[in-house]
Short mmCIF file of C-alpha atoms in Angstrom, two decimals:
data_model
loop_
_atom_site.label_atom_id
_atom_site.label_comp_id
_atom_site.label_asym_id
_atom_site.label_seq_id
_atom_site.Cartn_x
_atom_site.Cartn_y
_atom_site.Cartn_z
CA MET A 1 1.10 -10.65 30.18
CA ASN A 2 1.92 -14.29 30.62
CA ARG A 3 1.41 -15.83 27.22
CA LEU A 4 4.87 -17.43 27.35
CA ALA A 5 4.96 -18.13 31.08
CA GLY A 6 6.97 -21.24 31.88
CA LYS A 7 8.53 -21.38 28.42
CA THR A 8 12.19 -21.20 27.54
CA ALA A 9 13.19 -19.47 24.33
CA LEU A 10 16.43 -19.07 22.38
CA ILE A 11 16.51 -16.09 20.02
CA THR A 12 19.26 -15.59 17.44
CA GLY A 13 20.11 -12.19 16.03
CA ALA A 14 18.70 -10.86 19.29
CA SER A 15 20.95 -7.84 19.76
CA SER A 16 19.34 -5.52 17.22
CA GLY A 17 16.21 -4.59 15.33
CA ILE A 18 13.57 -7.27 14.99
CA GLY A 19 15.44 -9.77 17.19
CA ARG A 20 15.71 -7.19 19.98
CA ALA A 21 11.97 -6.45 19.73
CA ILE A 22 11.20 -10.17 19.91
CA ALA A 23 13.42 -10.55 22.98
CA LYS A 24 11.66 -7.66 24.74
CA LYS A 25 8.20 -8.96 23.88
CA PHE A 26 8.98 -12.54 24.88
CA GLN A 27 10.36 -11.43 28.21
CA ALA A 28 7.31 -9.24 28.83
CA GLU A 29 5.18 -12.35 28.24
CA GLY A 30 7.08 -14.33 30.83
CA ALA A 31 9.57 -16.42 28.84
CA THR A 32 12.97 -17.50 30.16
CA LEU A 33 15.48 -16.32 27.55
CA LEU A 34 18.87 -16.98 26.09
CA LEU A 35 19.88 -14.39 23.51
CA MET A 36 22.39 -15.24 20.83
CA ASP A 37 24.14 -12.91 18.44
CA ILE A 38 27.57 -12.48 16.92
CA THR A 39 27.88 -9.17 18.74
CA GLU A 40 26.15 -7.43 21.62
CA ALA A 41 26.38 -4.10 19.78
CA VAL A 42 22.98 -2.71 18.84
CA VAL A 43 22.79 -1.71 15.17
CA GLU A 44 20.23 1.05 15.82
CA GLY A 45 22.06 2.16 18.99
CA GLY A 46 21.38 1.82 22.68
CA GLU A 47 22.26 -0.43 25.58
CA PRO A 48 22.84 -4.09 24.73
CA THR A 49 19.57 -6.03 24.73
CA HIS A 50 20.69 -8.62 27.24
CA ARG A 51 21.71 -5.90 29.70
CA ILE A 52 18.39 -4.08 29.43
CA LEU A 53 16.51 -7.33 29.96
CA ASN A 54 19.03 -8.78 32.40
CA VAL A 55 19.11 -12.13 30.63
CA PRO A 56 22.01 -14.39 29.55
CA PHE A 57 23.77 -13.71 26.28
CA PHE A 58 25.64 -16.23 24.16
CA GLN A 59 28.06 -14.61 21.75
CA GLY A 60 28.29 -16.92 18.78
CA ASP A 61 28.03 -17.45 15.05
CA VAL A 62 24.97 -19.36 13.83
CA SER A 63 26.94 -20.71 10.89
CA LYS A 64 29.30 -22.55 13.29
CA GLU A 65 28.04 -25.95 14.33
CA ALA A 66 29.77 -25.91 17.72
CA ASP A 67 28.35 -22.48 18.58
CA VAL A 68 24.82 -23.55 17.75
CA GLU A 69 25.06 -26.81 19.70
CA GLU A 70 26.43 -24.96 22.71
CA ALA A 71 23.73 -22.27 22.54
CA VAL A 72 20.98 -24.91 22.54
CA ARG A 73 22.64 -26.67 25.47
CA GLN A 74 22.91 -23.46 27.48
CA ALA A 75 19.38 -22.33 26.63
CA ALA A 76 17.91 -25.48 28.14
CA LEU A 77 20.02 -25.34 31.32
CA PRO A 78 17.76 -23.21 33.55
CA THR A 79 14.53 -25.17 32.99
CA GLY A 80 15.64 -28.44 31.42
CA ARG A 81 13.62 -27.62 28.32
CA LEU A 82 13.83 -25.63 25.12
CA ASP A 83 10.30 -24.68 24.12
CA ILE A 84 10.90 -22.03 21.48
CA VAL A 85 13.63 -21.15 19.01
CA VAL A 86 13.45 -17.96 16.97
CA ASN A 87 15.86 -17.85 14.03
CA ASP A 88 16.25 -14.16 13.34
CA ALA A 89 19.99 -13.88 12.60
CA ALA A 90 20.61 -12.88 8.99
CA ILE A 91 22.93 -10.80 6.88
CA ARG A 92 22.63 -9.06 3.52
CA SER A 93 25.09 -8.59 0.71
CA ALA A 94 23.24 -5.77 -1.04
CA LYS A 95 24.55 -6.74 -4.46
CA LYS A 96 22.97 -7.64 -7.76
CA LEU A 97 23.72 -11.00 -9.34
CA THR A 98 26.51 -9.71 -11.57
CA ASP A 99 28.21 -7.88 -8.68
CA THR A 100 28.04 -10.75 -6.17
CA SER A 101 31.34 -12.46 -5.42
CA LEU A 102 31.45 -16.12 -4.50
CA GLU A 103 32.66 -15.13 -1.02
CA GLU A 104 29.71 -12.79 -0.48
CA TRP A 105 27.27 -15.42 -1.74
CA ASN A 106 28.79 -18.07 0.50
CA ARG A 107 28.69 -15.89 3.59
CA VAL A 108 25.00 -15.01 3.09
CA MET A 109 24.17 -18.70 2.60
CA GLU A 110 26.24 -19.67 5.65
CA VAL A 111 24.41 -17.32 8.00
CA ASN A 112 20.93 -17.19 6.50
CA VAL A 113 20.52 -20.80 5.37
CA THR A 114 23.17 -22.97 7.06
CA GLY A 115 22.59 -21.07 10.32
CA VAL A 116 18.87 -21.84 10.21
CA PHE A 117 19.59 -25.46 9.29
CA LEU A 118 22.04 -25.93 12.15
CA MET A 119 19.79 -24.28 14.71
CA CYS A 120 16.67 -26.14 13.58
CA ARG A 121 18.56 -29.43 13.64
CA ALA A 122 19.96 -28.88 17.12
CA ALA A 123 16.62 -27.61 18.42
CA VAL A 124 14.50 -30.39 16.93
CA ARG A 125 16.93 -33.04 18.23
CA ARG A 126 16.57 -31.51 21.66
CA MET A 127 12.78 -31.08 21.42
CA LEU A 128 12.28 -34.70 20.38
CA THR A 129 13.64 -35.73 23.79
CA GLN A 130 11.14 -33.53 25.62
CA GLU A 131 7.63 -34.35 26.73
CA ILE A 132 4.67 -32.78 25.00
CA ARG A 133 3.43 -29.80 26.96
CA ASN A 134 0.26 -27.93 25.96
CA GLU A 135 0.13 -29.91 22.72
CA ALA A 136 3.68 -29.10 21.61
CA ARG A 137 7.07 -30.67 22.14
CA GLY A 138 8.65 -27.49 20.88
CA ARG A 139 8.19 -24.60 18.49
CA ILE A 140 10.35 -22.93 15.88
CA VAL A 141 9.70 -19.48 14.46
CA ASN A 142 11.90 -18.60 11.49
CA ILE A 143 12.11 -15.01 10.36
CA SER A 144 11.89 -15.18 6.58
CA SER A 145 11.10 -12.21 4.37
CA GLN A 146 8.79 -11.15 1.62
CA HIS A 147 12.01 -11.24 -0.38
CA GLY A 148 12.30 -14.66 -1.83
CA MET A 149 8.64 -14.43 -2.78
CA ILE A 150 9.03 -11.12 -4.58
CA SER A 151 12.31 -9.69 -5.78
CA SER A 152 14.74 -8.27 -3.29
CA PRO A 153 15.89 -5.05 -4.92
CA GLU A 154 19.58 -5.32 -5.73
CA ASP A 155 20.12 -8.01 -3.12
CA PHE A 156 20.30 -11.29 -4.98
CA SER A 157 21.78 -13.67 -2.43
CA TYR A 158 19.56 -12.38 0.39
CA GLY A 159 16.37 -13.06 -1.55
CA VAL A 160 17.56 -16.55 -2.50
CA SER A 161 18.48 -17.33 1.10
CA LYS A 162 15.11 -16.21 2.43
CA SER A 163 13.18 -18.38 0.01
CA ALA A 164 15.22 -21.29 1.41
CA VAL A 165 14.07 -20.36 4.92
CA VAL A 166 10.43 -20.69 3.83
CA TYR A 167 11.17 -24.11 2.40
CA ILE A 168 13.04 -25.26 5.50
CA THR A 169 9.99 -24.24 7.54
CA ARG A 170 7.58 -26.26 5.45
CA GLN A 171 9.80 -29.33 5.40
CA ILE A 172 10.30 -29.39 9.16
CA ALA A 173 6.56 -28.87 9.76
CA SER A 174 5.81 -31.76 7.48
CA ASP A 175 8.45 -34.17 8.79
CA TYR A 176 7.98 -33.49 12.51
CA GLY A 177 4.27 -32.62 12.78
CA ARG A 178 3.56 -36.15 13.95
CA ASP A 179 6.02 -35.52 16.80
CA SER A 180 4.13 -32.38 17.86
CA ILE A 181 6.87 -30.04 16.76
CA ILE A 182 5.44 -26.83 15.37
CA CYS A 183 7.44 -24.83 12.84
CA ASN A 184 6.33 -21.57 11.23
CA ALA A 185 7.86 -18.50 9.65
CA VAL A 186 7.12 -14.80 9.78
CA ALA A 187 7.74 -12.83 6.59
CA PRO A 188 8.30 -9.15 7.29
CA GLY A 189 7.65 -6.57 4.61
CA LYS A 190 9.35 -3.19 4.88
CA ILE A 191 10.18 -2.77 8.55
CA LEU A 192 11.84 0.37 9.89
CA THR A 193 14.16 -1.14 12.46
CA GLY A 194 16.13 1.99 13.21
CA LYS A 195 18.90 0.85 10.91
CA THR A 196 20.42 3.66 8.87
CA GLY A 197 22.23 3.74 5.52
CA ARG A 198 20.93 1.67 2.62
CA ALA A 199 17.82 0.55 4.53
CA ILE A 200 16.45 4.07 4.61
CA GLU A 201 17.72 5.45 1.32
CA PRO A 202 14.89 7.61 -0.05
CA ARG A 203 14.54 5.49 -3.20
CA PHE A 204 13.87 2.37 -1.13
CA ILE A 205 11.55 4.16 1.32
CA ASP A 206 9.58 5.72 -1.55
CA TYR A 207 9.35 2.35 -3.27
CA SER A 208 8.17 0.70 -0.05
CA HIS A 209 5.49 3.32 0.59
CA ALA A 210 4.30 3.01 -2.99
CA ARG A 211 3.92 -0.75 -2.61
CA THR A 212 2.51 -0.87 0.94
CA PRO A 213 -1.28 -0.34 1.01
CA LEU A 214 -1.44 0.52 4.74
CA PRO A 215 -0.55 4.15 5.45
CA ARG A 216 2.56 3.33 7.48
CA LEU A 217 5.59 1.09 7.12
CA GLY A 218 6.32 -1.69 9.58
CA ARG A 219 7.91 -1.60 13.01
CA SER A 220 10.00 -4.27 14.67
CA GLU A 221 7.17 -4.71 17.19
CA ASP A 222 4.80 -5.77 14.40
CA VAL A 223 7.05 -8.71 13.62
CA ALA A 224 7.57 -9.46 17.31
CA SER A 225 3.80 -9.66 17.85
CA ALA A 226 3.44 -12.18 15.03
CA ALA A 227 6.36 -14.21 16.42
CA LEU A 228 4.70 -14.14 19.85
CA PHE A 229 1.43 -15.44 18.41
CA LEU A 230 3.19 -18.33 16.65
CA ALA A 231 5.36 -19.09 19.71
CA SER A 232 2.36 -19.15 22.07
CA ASP A 233 -0.20 -21.83 22.90
CA GLU A 234 -2.73 -19.85 20.87
CA ALA A 235 -1.23 -21.25 17.69
CA THR A 236 -1.34 -24.98 18.27
CA PHE A 237 -2.98 -25.97 14.97
CA ILE A 238 -0.87 -23.75 12.72
CA THR A 239 2.31 -25.24 11.27
CA GLY A 240 4.36 -24.90 8.09
CA GLU A 241 3.03 -21.40 7.49
CA ASN A 242 4.76 -18.25 6.42
CA LEU A 243 2.82 -15.39 8.00
CA MET A 244 3.30 -12.13 6.15
CA VAL A 245 3.62 -8.95 8.19
CA ASP A 246 3.80 -6.57 5.28
CA GLY A 247 1.00 -4.00 5.42
CA GLY A 248 -0.75 -5.68 2.50
CA TRP A 249 2.22 -5.57 0.09
CA MET A 250 1.78 -9.14 -1.13
CA ALA A 251 -1.99 -8.80 -1.56
CA ASN A 252 -1.55 -5.69 -3.68
CA MET B 1 -7.70 -7.50 27.47
CA ARG B 2 -6.76 -7.36 23.85
CA LEU B 3 -10.10 -6.15 22.41
CA LYS B 4 -11.23 -3.91 25.24
CA ASP B 5 -14.31 -1.85 24.27
CA ARG B 6 -14.17 -2.95 20.63
CA VAL B 7 -17.47 -3.61 18.89
CA ALA B 8 -17.54 -6.88 16.99
CA ILE B 9 -20.08 -8.52 14.72
CA VAL B 10 -19.68 -12.29 14.52
CA VAL B 11 -21.78 -13.65 11.66
CA GLY B 12 -22.50 -17.31 12.24
CA ALA B 13 -22.12 -17.12 16.02
CA GLY B 14 -24.52 -19.98 16.59
CA GLN B 15 -23.69 -23.45 15.43
CA SER B 16 -24.91 -26.58 13.67
CA PRO B 17 -26.49 -29.31 15.76
CA GLY B 18 -23.92 -31.66 17.27
CA GLU B 19 -21.21 -31.99 19.87
CA GLY B 20 -18.58 -29.53 20.86
CA MET B 21 -17.70 -26.01 19.92
CA GLY B 22 -18.07 -24.47 16.48
CA ASN B 23 -15.67 -21.92 15.02
CA GLY B 24 -18.18 -19.06 15.26
CA ARG B 25 -19.20 -19.67 18.84
CA ALA B 26 -15.59 -20.10 19.97
CA THR B 27 -14.71 -16.81 18.25
CA ALA B 28 -17.63 -14.92 19.83
CA LEU B 29 -16.64 -16.24 23.28
CA THR B 30 -12.99 -15.34 22.71
CA PHE B 31 -13.72 -11.81 21.50
CA ALA B 32 -16.02 -11.23 24.48
CA ARG B 33 -13.45 -12.62 26.93
CA GLU B 34 -10.96 -10.11 25.55
CA GLY B 35 -13.32 -7.23 26.23
CA ALA B 36 -15.26 -6.79 22.98
CA LYS B 37 -19.00 -6.14 22.79
CA VAL B 38 -20.24 -8.83 20.45
CA LEU B 39 -23.30 -8.94 18.21
CA CYS B 40 -23.88 -12.67 17.81
CA VAL B 41 -25.61 -13.12 14.46
CA ASP B 42 -27.16 -16.33 13.20
CA HIS B 43 -30.15 -17.50 11.18
CA ASN B 44 -30.91 -19.71 14.17
CA LEU B 45 -31.67 -17.15 16.86
CA GLU B 46 -31.90 -19.80 19.58
CA SER B 47 -28.36 -20.96 18.84
CA ALA B 48 -27.10 -17.35 18.86
CA LYS B 49 -28.84 -16.84 22.19
CA GLU B 50 -27.04 -19.87 23.61
CA THR B 51 -23.75 -18.23 22.64
CA VAL B 52 -24.86 -14.99 24.31
CA GLU B 53 -25.78 -16.87 27.48
CA MET B 54 -22.38 -18.50 27.59
CA ILE B 55 -20.79 -15.05 27.25
CA GLY B 56 -23.06 -13.68 29.98
CA VAL B 57 -21.92 -16.34 32.42
CA ASN B 58 -18.43 -14.87 32.12
CA GLN B 59 -19.64 -11.28 32.54
CA GLY B 60 -19.09 -10.46 28.88
CA THR B 61 -21.28 -8.20 26.75
CA ALA B 62 -23.19 -9.74 23.87
CA VAL B 63 -26.53 -9.54 22.08
CA ALA B 64 -28.12 -12.10 19.77
CA PHE B 65 -29.39 -11.03 16.36
CA LYS B 66 -31.29 -13.04 13.79
CA ALA B 67 -30.33 -12.63 10.15
CA ASP B 68 -30.72 -14.51 6.92
CA VAL B 69 -27.33 -13.75 5.44
CA THR B 70 -28.57 -14.35 1.91
CA ARG B 71 -30.61 -11.14 2.25
CA GLY B 72 -28.81 -7.84 1.88
CA ASP B 73 -31.45 -6.10 3.99
CA ASP B 74 -30.77 -8.42 6.91
CA LEU B 75 -27.03 -7.76 6.65
CA LYS B 76 -27.65 -4.01 6.63
CA ALA B 77 -29.96 -4.34 9.65
CA MET B 78 -27.25 -6.35 11.42
CA VAL B 79 -24.62 -3.67 10.87
CA ASP B 80 -27.09 -0.91 11.81
CA GLU B 81 -27.96 -2.75 15.01
CA ALA B 82 -24.36 -2.99 16.19
CA HIS B 83 -23.69 0.62 15.19
CA ALA B 84 -26.84 2.02 16.82
CA ARG B 85 -26.34 -0.01 19.98
CA TRP B 86 -22.64 0.61 20.58
CA GLY B 87 -21.75 3.60 18.38
CA ARG B 88 -19.13 1.96 16.19
CA VAL B 89 -18.13 -1.26 14.46
CA ASP B 90 -14.51 -2.31 14.88
CA ILE B 91 -14.58 -5.95 13.81
CA LEU B 92 -16.62 -7.86 11.25
CA HIS B 93 -16.06 -11.61 11.42
CA ASN B 94 -17.73 -13.57 8.61
CA ASN B 95 -17.97 -17.16 9.73
CA VAL B 96 -20.98 -18.53 7.88
CA GLY B 97 -20.61 -21.25 5.31
CA VAL B 98 -22.33 -24.39 4.12
CA SER B 99 -21.39 -27.27 1.94
CA LEU B 100 -23.20 -30.59 2.36
CA SER B 101 -25.91 -29.04 4.52
CA GLY B 102 -26.64 -26.53 1.73
CA GLY B 103 -27.05 -29.28 -0.85
CA ASP B 104 -23.51 -28.98 -2.27
CA ALA B 105 -22.48 -31.91 -4.46
CA GLU B 106 -20.01 -33.11 -7.07
CA LEU B 107 -20.23 -31.47 -10.46
CA LEU B 108 -22.48 -33.98 -12.20
CA ASP B 109 -24.89 -34.05 -9.27
CA ILE B 110 -25.16 -30.42 -8.28
CA THR B 111 -28.40 -28.57 -8.96
CA GLU B 112 -28.69 -24.89 -9.85
CA GLU B 113 -30.78 -24.31 -6.74
CA ALA B 114 -28.15 -25.84 -4.46
CA PHE B 115 -25.32 -23.96 -6.15
CA ASP B 116 -27.17 -20.63 -5.90
CA ARG B 117 -28.00 -21.30 -2.28
CA CYS B 118 -24.43 -22.17 -1.29
CA THR B 119 -23.12 -19.17 -3.21
CA ALA B 120 -25.55 -16.82 -1.50
CA ILE B 121 -24.69 -18.16 1.96
CA ASN B 122 -20.93 -18.48 1.51
CA LEU B 123 -19.93 -15.66 -0.81
CA LYS B 124 -22.68 -13.10 -1.25
CA SER B 125 -23.05 -12.84 2.53
CA CYS B 126 -19.42 -11.93 3.12
CA ILE B 127 -19.41 -9.41 0.28
CA PHE B 128 -22.62 -7.64 1.33
CA ALA B 129 -21.75 -7.65 5.01
CA ALA B 130 -18.51 -5.87 4.01
CA LYS B 131 -20.43 -3.47 1.75
CA HIS B 132 -22.55 -2.32 4.68
CA VAL B 133 -19.77 -2.11 7.26
CA ILE B 134 -17.07 -0.44 5.16
CA PRO B 135 -18.66 3.06 5.15
CA ILE B 136 -18.69 3.01 8.95
CA MET B 137 -15.11 1.78 9.16
CA ARG B 138 -13.95 4.40 6.63
CA GLU B 139 -15.61 7.08 8.71
CA GLN B 140 -13.83 5.72 11.81
CA GLN B 141 -10.58 5.41 9.86
CA SER B 142 -10.20 1.98 11.41
CA GLY B 143 -11.68 -1.47 11.34
CA VAL B 144 -10.87 -5.12 10.85
CA ILE B 145 -12.63 -7.66 8.65
CA ILE B 146 -11.92 -11.36 9.04
CA ASN B 147 -13.32 -13.82 6.56
CA ILE B 148 -13.41 -17.53 7.26
CA SER B 149 -12.67 -19.45 4.11
CA SER B 150 -11.38 -23.03 4.10
CA MET B 151 -8.38 -25.21 3.34
CA ALA B 152 -10.67 -26.70 0.69
CA VAL B 153 -9.30 -23.82 -1.40
CA ILE B 154 -5.81 -25.35 -1.43
CA THR B 155 -6.29 -29.07 -0.84
CA THR B 156 -8.56 -31.51 -2.69
CA TYR B 157 -12.27 -31.23 -1.98
CA PRO B 158 -15.09 -33.10 -3.70
CA TYR B 159 -17.99 -30.65 -3.83
CA VAL B 160 -18.23 -27.80 -6.31
CA ALA B 161 -19.92 -24.86 -4.64
CA TYR B 162 -17.91 -24.86 -1.39
CA LYS B 163 -14.54 -25.06 -3.19
CA ALA B 164 -15.42 -22.30 -5.65
CA THR B 165 -17.03 -19.90 -3.17
CA LYS B 166 -14.33 -20.32 -0.54
CA ALA B 167 -11.65 -19.64 -3.19
CA ALA B 168 -13.52 -16.50 -4.23
CA MET B 169 -13.47 -15.29 -0.62
CA VAL B 170 -9.67 -15.25 -0.70
CA SER B 171 -9.55 -13.01 -3.77
CA PHE B 172 -12.29 -10.79 -2.39
CA THR B 173 -10.41 -10.39 0.90
CA GLU B 174 -7.25 -9.30 -0.93
CA GLN B 175 -9.24 -6.72 -2.87
CA LEU B 176 -10.91 -5.53 0.32
CA ALA B 177 -7.44 -5.20 1.89
CA TYR B 178 -5.73 -3.14 -0.77
CA GLN B 179 -8.74 -0.96 -1.55
CA ASN B 180 -9.35 -0.04 2.08
CA ALA B 181 -5.86 0.07 3.57
CA GLN B 182 -5.68 3.83 3.04
CA TYR B 183 -8.56 4.19 5.51
CA GLY B 184 -6.76 2.17 8.17
CA ILE B 185 -8.99 -0.85 7.55
CA ARG B 186 -7.45 -4.33 7.54
CA ALA B 187 -8.90 -7.48 5.96
CA ASN B 188 -7.53 -11.00 6.32
CA VAL B 189 -8.78 -14.48 5.61
CA ILE B 190 -8.38 -17.65 7.67
CA LEU B 191 -8.39 -21.09 6.08
CA PRO B 192 -9.47 -23.67 8.67
CA GLY B 193 -8.35 -27.19 7.82
CA LEU B 194 -9.86 -30.35 9.23
CA MET B 195 -11.70 -29.23 12.34
CA ASN B 196 -13.54 -31.14 15.03
CA THR B 197 -16.64 -28.94 14.91
CA PRO B 198 -20.34 -29.78 14.82
CA MET B 199 -20.64 -28.56 11.23
CA ALA B 200 -17.69 -30.57 9.94
CA VAL B 201 -18.06 -33.78 11.93
CA ASP B 202 -21.71 -34.18 12.96
CA THR B 203 -23.06 -33.06 9.56
CA ARG B 204 -20.93 -35.74 7.86
CA ALA B 205 -21.91 -38.38 10.39
CA ARG B 206 -25.59 -37.66 9.67
CA THR B 207 -25.18 -37.43 5.90
CA PHE B 208 -23.11 -40.59 5.49
CA LYS B 209 -24.85 -42.50 8.31
CA LYS B 210 -21.61 -43.09 10.20
CA SER B 211 -20.86 -42.74 13.88
CA ARG B 212 -19.24 -39.55 15.11
CA ALA B 213 -16.21 -41.59 16.23
CA GLU B 214 -15.77 -43.06 12.74
CA VAL B 215 -15.83 -39.64 11.10
CA GLU B 216 -13.43 -38.29 13.74
CA ALA B 217 -10.92 -41.11 13.22
CA GLU B 218 -11.00 -40.73 9.46
CA ARG B 219 -10.38 -37.00 9.63
CA ASP B 220 -7.79 -37.20 12.43
CA SER B 221 -5.66 -39.57 10.34
CA LYS B 222 -5.32 -36.96 7.58
CA VAL B 223 -3.81 -34.21 9.76
CA PRO B 224 0.02 -34.02 9.72
CA LEU B 225 0.30 -32.32 13.13
CA ARG B 226 -0.35 -34.87 15.91
CA LYS B 227 -2.78 -36.80 13.65
CA LYS B 228 -5.54 -34.83 15.27
CA MET B 229 -8.08 -32.32 14.00
CA GLY B 230 -8.15 -28.76 15.22
CA THR B 231 -10.89 -27.16 17.29
CA GLY B 232 -13.00 -24.05 17.14
CA TRP B 233 -10.57 -22.47 19.63
CA ASP B 234 -7.72 -22.70 17.13
CA VAL B 235 -9.68 -20.60 14.66
CA ALA B 236 -10.85 -18.27 17.43
CA ASN B 237 -7.26 -17.65 18.59
CA ALA B 238 -6.12 -16.87 15.05
CA ALA B 239 -9.07 -14.50 14.65
CA LEU B 240 -8.25 -12.82 17.98
CA PHE B 241 -4.66 -12.23 16.85
CA LEU B 242 -5.77 -10.80 13.49
CA ALA B 243 -8.49 -8.65 15.12
CA SER B 244 -6.16 -7.19 17.75
CA ASP B 245 -3.73 -4.30 17.45
CA GLU B 246 -0.90 -6.84 17.51
CA ALA B 247 -1.68 -7.48 13.86
CA SER B 248 -1.91 -3.80 12.94
CA PHE B 249 0.60 -4.24 10.06
CA ILE B 250 -1.03 -7.42 8.77
CA THR B 251 -3.56 -7.08 5.96
CA GLY B 252 -4.45 -9.08 2.89
CA VAL B 253 -2.97 -12.31 4.25
CA THR B 254 -4.32 -15.81 3.97
CA LEU B 255 -3.68 -17.70 7.20
CA PRO B 256 -4.21 -21.46 7.19
CA VAL B 257 -5.13 -22.99 10.55
CA ASP B 258 -4.75 -26.51 9.33
CA GLY B 259 -2.27 -28.59 11.30
CA GLY B 260 0.15 -28.52 8.38
CA ALA B 261 -2.27 -29.82 5.74
CA SER B 262 -0.95 -27.36 3.21
CA VAL B 263 2.56 -28.82 3.46
CA ARG B 264 1.52 -32.45 3.50
CA ARG B 265 3.09 -34.58 0.83
CA GLY B 266 1.73 -37.69 -0.82
#
């Protein structure tokens, strides 16, 4: 289990759900970690991720430029490099177009789009100063969503923001491929993260089962495995892609 | 080991004449390294045997099998061989494909014979291999099929049969995925981009009477990532991920392994 040995990774949204699963998997594969989140509280419950893994935690807001710059600086401190950034932090508004206030829209865009922009910018600036190692100067894995490709039920601003993440991914891959910076996204389908409330309302679960060809819905670990693949040296000729982890939903 | 005790059939596990490592051979070696028993299938038995020898050197388990993939009977015999020998079939990896070497050409130049031949090798083979393996996988309630298509599907490509058959493989894979998901079977398709493989580089060098280095330089310059083609190992690693349990919620996807060719502008 050493597919990320010698690599340093910064993971946003790392306290809960998919981000927590990615943090656990990356540590198991030997990465040096800095976890970032706006809170250490775990949405699905349990001990804070950074305590379980005994790794540093940076409490910050990805939509704040200073927080992002500081997180990138701190992430690179132990090894002098930042090899991997995973942009997992995101919020929802859970409103239809006609119910979405400007404030709600703005906040979703700040976290889900501006946050990814700021982190990618800080990370790529940093990576461009690093030497190429195993064919990459650095890698970015953005967590997008199938929403933005298909409709996000009753969650207008979330779907819009996630389609922007896919575009950001492609643009960075294209502009910085020559510099050996690799940038991909993972698009989860319906993932049962342990979150309660709206996420597991029967009407959404029934809808998800009806649309997912595989017999089960997704787990956070499914997304973490895809992120691991794209963050590892096994994926050195894949860039600009949006890898769906959706049980066949989009092929259906 | 990520494929411990899995039984895999790699169709096209030999390779075209030339330098370096083809996609099929790299995949067979990778699957075997990760613990799979591999039936290495090729129309050129000698080339398949070379792959098996390379696996043997590393203490892996593999057997060579000769098949003409344009014949349904050969594909059935191939599946039966793996099943009889090892008791199950967990992975079917369809790697065969021809373009120039099958007589593929631009529209006004292509002959019916060449088109039929390319279609039989590229498309019919992957469909009939699936037809024969699916009953076994349904019985097992598990299995993975990986089809190797091409970035020619998305980007510009001059010759008719390769473009059309590789595009059809994508649609077929999606159908395979949603019609067999209920049985726990996954199907995904990889689109290799510009690769530094014997089939892609040496075949062109021979056909266009250029040096290998010339063909390499021309192709390298078109790749956004590092201005360098990919290798058979890049495809093999993607196939390993899709074949393993790590991808157990991934089916029906089209995964380019193309150094960013699909996002290239201008």
